[in-house]
CSV table of C-alpha atoms in Angstrom, one decimal:
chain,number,residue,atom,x,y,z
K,234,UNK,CA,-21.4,-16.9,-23.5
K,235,UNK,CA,-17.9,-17.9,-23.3
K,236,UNK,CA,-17.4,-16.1,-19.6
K,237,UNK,CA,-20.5,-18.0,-18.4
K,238,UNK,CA,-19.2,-21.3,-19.7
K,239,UNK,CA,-15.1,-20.5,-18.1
K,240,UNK,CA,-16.9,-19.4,-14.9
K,241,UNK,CA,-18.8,-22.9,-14.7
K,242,UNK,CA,-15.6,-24.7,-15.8
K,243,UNK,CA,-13.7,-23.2,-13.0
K,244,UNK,CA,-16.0,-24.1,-10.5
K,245,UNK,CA,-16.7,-27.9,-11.7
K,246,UNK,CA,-13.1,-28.7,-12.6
K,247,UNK,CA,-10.9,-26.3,-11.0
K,248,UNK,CA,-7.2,-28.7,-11.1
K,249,UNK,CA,-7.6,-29.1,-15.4
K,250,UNK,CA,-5.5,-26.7,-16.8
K,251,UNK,CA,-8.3,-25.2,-19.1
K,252,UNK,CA,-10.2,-23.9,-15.9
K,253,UNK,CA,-6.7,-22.3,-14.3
K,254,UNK,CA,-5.9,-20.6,-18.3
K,255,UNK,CA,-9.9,-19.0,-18.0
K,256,UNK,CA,-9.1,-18.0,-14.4
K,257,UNK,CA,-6.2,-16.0,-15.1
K,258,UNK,CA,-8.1,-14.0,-18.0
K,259,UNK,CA,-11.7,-14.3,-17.0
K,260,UNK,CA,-12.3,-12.4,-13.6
K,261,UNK,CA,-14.3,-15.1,-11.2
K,262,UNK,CA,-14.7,-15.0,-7.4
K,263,UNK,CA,-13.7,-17.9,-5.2
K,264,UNK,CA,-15.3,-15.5,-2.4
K,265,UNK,CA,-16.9,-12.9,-1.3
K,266,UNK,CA,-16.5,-10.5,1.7
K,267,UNK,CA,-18.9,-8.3,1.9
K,268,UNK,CA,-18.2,-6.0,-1.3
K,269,UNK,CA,-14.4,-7.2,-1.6
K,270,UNK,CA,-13.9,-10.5,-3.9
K,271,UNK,CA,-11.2,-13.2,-3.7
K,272,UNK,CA,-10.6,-13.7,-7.5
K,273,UNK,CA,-9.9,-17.5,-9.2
K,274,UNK,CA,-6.6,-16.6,-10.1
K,275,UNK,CA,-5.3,-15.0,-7.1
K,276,UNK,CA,-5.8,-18.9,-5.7
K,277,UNK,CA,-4.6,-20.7,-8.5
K,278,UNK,CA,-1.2,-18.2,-8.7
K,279,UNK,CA,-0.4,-19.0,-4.7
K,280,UNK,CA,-1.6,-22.2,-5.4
K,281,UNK,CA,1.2,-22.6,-7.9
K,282,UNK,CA,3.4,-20.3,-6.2
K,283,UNK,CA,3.4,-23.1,-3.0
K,284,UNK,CA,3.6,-26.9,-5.6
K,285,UNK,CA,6.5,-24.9,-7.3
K,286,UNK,CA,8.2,-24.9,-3.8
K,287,UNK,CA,7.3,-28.1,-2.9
K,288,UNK,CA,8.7,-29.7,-5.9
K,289,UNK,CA,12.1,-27.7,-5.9
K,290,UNK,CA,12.5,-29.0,-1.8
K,291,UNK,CA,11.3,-32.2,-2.3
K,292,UNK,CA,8.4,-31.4,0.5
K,293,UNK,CA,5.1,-33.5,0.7
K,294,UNK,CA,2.2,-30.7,-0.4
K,295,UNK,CA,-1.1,-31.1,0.4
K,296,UNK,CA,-3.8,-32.2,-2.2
K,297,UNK,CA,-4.9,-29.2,-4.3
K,298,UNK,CA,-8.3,-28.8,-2.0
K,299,UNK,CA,-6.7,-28.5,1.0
K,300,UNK,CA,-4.0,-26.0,-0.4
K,301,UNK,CA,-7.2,-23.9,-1.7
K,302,UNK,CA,-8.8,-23.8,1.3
K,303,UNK,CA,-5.9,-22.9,3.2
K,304,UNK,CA,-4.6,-19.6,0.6
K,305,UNK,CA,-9.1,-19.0,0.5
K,306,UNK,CA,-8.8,-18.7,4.2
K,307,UNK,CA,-5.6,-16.3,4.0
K,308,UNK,CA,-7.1,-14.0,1.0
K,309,UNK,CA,-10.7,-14.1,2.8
K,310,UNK,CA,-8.4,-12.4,6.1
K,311,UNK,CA,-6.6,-10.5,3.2
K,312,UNK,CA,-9.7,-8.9,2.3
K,313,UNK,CA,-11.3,-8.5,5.7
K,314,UNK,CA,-8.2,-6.5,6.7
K,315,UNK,CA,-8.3,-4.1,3.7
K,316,UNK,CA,-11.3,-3.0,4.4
K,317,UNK,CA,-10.9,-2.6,8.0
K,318,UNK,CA,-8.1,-0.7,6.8
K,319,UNK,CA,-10.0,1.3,4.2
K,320,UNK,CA,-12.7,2.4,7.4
K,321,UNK,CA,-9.3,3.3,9.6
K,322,UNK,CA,-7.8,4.9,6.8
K,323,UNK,CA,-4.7,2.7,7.5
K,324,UNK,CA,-2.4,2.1,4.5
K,325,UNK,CA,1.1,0.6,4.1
K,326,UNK,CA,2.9,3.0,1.2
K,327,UNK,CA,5.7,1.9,-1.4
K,328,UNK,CA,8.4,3.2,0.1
K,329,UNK,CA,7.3,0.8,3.7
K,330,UNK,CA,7.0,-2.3,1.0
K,331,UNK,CA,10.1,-1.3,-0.2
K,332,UNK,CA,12.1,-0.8,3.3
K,333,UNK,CA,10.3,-4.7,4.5
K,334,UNK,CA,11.4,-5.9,1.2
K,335,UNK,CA,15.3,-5.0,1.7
K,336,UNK,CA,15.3,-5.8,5.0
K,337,UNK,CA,14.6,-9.1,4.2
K,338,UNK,CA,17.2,-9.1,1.3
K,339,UNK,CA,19.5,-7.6,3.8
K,340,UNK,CA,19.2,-10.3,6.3
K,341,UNK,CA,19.2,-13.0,3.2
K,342,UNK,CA,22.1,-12.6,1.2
K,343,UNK,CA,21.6,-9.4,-0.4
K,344,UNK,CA,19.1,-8.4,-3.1
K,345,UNK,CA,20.1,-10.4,-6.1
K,346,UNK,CA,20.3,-13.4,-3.1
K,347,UNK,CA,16.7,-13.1,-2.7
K,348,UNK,CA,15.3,-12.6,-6.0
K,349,UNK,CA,17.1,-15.9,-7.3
K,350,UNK,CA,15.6,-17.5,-4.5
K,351,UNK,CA,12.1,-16.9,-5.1
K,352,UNK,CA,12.7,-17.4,-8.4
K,353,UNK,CA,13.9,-20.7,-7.9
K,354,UNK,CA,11.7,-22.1,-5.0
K,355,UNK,CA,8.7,-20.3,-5.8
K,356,UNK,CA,8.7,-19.2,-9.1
K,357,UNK,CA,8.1,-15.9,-8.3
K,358,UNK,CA,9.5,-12.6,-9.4
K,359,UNK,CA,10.4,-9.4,-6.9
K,360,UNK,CA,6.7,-7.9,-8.3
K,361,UNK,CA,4.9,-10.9,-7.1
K,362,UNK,CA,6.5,-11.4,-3.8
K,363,UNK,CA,5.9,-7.4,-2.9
K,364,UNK,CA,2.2,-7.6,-3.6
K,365,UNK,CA,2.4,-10.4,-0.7
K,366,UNK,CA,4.7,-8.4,1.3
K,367,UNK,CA,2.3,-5.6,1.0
K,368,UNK,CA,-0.8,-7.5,1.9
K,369,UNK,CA,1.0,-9.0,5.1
K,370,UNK,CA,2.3,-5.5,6.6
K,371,UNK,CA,-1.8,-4.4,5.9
K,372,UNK,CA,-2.7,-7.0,7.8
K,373,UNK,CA,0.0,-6.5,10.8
K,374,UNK,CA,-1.0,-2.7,10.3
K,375,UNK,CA,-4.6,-3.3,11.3
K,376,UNK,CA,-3.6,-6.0,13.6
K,377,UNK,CA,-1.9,-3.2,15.7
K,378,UNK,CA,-4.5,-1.1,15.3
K,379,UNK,CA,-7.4,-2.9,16.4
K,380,UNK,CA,-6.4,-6.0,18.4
K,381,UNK,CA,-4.0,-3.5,20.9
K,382,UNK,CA,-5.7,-2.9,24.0
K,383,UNK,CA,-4.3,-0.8,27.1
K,384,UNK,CA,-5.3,-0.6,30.6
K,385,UNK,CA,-6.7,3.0,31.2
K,386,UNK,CA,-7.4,4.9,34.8
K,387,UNK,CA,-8.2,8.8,35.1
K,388,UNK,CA,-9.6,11.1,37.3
K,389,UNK,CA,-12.0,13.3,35.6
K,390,UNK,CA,-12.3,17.0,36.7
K,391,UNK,CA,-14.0,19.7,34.9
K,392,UNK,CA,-11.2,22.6,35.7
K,393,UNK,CA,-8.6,23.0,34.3
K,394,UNK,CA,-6.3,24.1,37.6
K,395,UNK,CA,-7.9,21.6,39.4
K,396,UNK,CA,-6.5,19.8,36.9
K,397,UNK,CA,-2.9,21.1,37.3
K,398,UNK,CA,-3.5,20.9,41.0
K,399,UNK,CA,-3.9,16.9,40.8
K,400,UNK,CA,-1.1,16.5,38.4
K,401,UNK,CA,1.5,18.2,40.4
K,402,UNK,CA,0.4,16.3,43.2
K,403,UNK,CA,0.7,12.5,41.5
K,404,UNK,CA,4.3,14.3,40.2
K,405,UNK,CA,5.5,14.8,44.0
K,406,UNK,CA,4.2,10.4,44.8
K,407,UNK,CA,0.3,10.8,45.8
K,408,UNK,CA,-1.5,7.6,45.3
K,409,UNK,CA,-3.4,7.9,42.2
K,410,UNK,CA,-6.4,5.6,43.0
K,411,UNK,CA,-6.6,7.7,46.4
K,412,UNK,CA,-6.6,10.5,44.5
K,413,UNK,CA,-9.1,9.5,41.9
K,414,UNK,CA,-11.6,8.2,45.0
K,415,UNK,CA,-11.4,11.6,46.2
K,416,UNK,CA,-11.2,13.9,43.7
K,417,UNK,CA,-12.8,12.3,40.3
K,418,UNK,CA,-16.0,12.9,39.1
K,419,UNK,CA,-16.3,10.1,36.6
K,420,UNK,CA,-18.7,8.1,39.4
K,421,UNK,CA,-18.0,4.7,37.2
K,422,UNK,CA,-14.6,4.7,37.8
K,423,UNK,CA,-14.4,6.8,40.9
K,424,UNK,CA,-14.6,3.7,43.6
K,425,UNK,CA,-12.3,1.9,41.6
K,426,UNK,CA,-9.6,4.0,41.8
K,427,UNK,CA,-9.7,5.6,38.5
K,428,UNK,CA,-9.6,2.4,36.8
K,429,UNK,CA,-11.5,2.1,33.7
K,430,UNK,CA,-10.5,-1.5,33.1
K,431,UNK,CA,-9.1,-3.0,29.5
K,432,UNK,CA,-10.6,-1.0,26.0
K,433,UNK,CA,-9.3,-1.0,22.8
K,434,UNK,CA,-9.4,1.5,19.7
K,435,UNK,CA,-13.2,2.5,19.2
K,436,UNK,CA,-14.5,2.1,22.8
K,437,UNK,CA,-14.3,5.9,23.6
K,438,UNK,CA,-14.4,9.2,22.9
K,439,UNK,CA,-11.7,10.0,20.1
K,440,UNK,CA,-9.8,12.7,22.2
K,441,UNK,CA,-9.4,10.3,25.5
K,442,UNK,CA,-8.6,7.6,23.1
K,443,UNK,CA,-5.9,9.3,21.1
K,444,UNK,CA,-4.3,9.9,24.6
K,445,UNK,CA,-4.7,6.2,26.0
K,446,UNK,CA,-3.2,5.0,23.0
């Protein structure tokens, strides 16, 4: 009974504090994507995290909707990364949050610098701010891995000195599209030189793939 009343109170009056003090104890979506949840209190805390800042620099904030929307939008692309991520089996380890993380101190006055910073604009401590860190380098990660596209030509022969043959030739300055007209047996790409246009990750064969990219 009491999660089903915090859950409702939450939803109907999400800026009193009562609803932000069940959020951070009482586990309630503000969204689903597909089997991955945006809880309440991950809002609310960046919620928080972003009025602190505003008030220590004297910075006109948005009205607590619009902040909401915006940190739901960022969690939502959170989420969609990770599991993205999960299906690639990308992941960003410690010891990468750890390196981003002094890099940044590095180029900010040092780590103490840093720390009293976030601490200070943010109200935010150096566990906090690497649970971000680490959500943005997944995101970048996955980024990379799906949005990168190459330009790809080949010239497809079944033997393997034939092979050779062709790549000792394009080694001495033969024309590869000549080449690929004349020799390739990929009769997609053949007239065009080779060319199989723009892919990205996904849009062939893994071992022609893992050499593209």
């Amino acid at each position: 009974v009491t999660m089903a009343v915090g859950g409702n109170y939450v939803y109907r009056k999400p800026d009193a504090a009562a609803a932000k003090r069940f959020a951070r104890f009482l586990p309630y979506p503000a969204a689903f994507t597909g089997v991955r949840i945006v809880w309440a209190n991950e809002v609310f805390a960046q919620e928080r995290f972003t009025k602190t800042y505003g008030q220590k620099t004297n910075q006109v904030i948005p009205e607590s909707p619009q902040i909401r929307s915006e940190i739901l939008e960022h969690l939502i692309e959170i989420r969609l990364a990770g599991a993205e991520a999960a299906r690639r089996k990308v992941r960003v380890s410690g010891d990468e949050v750890n390196e981003a993380f002094q890099t940044l101190a590095d180029q900010n006055g040092g780590e103490e610098q840093i720390l009293a910073t976030l601490k200070e604009l943010y109200g935010m401590n150096e566990a906090a701010f690497k649970a971000l860190l680490a959500d943005q380098l997944l995101v970048d990660k996955v980024k990379q891995e799906v949005l990168v596209t190459v330009s790809v030509r080949h010239i497809l022969v079944k033997d393997q000195n034939k092979a050779n043959e062709l790549a000792t030739k394009l080694k001495e300055g033969a024309d590869f599209a000549q080449l690929a007209k004349e020799q390739s047996e990929d009769t997609g790409s053949r007239d065009a030189g080779g060319s199989r246009g723009v892919i990205g990750r996904g849009a062939t064969g893994k071992p022609f793939e893992d050499v593209a990219f």
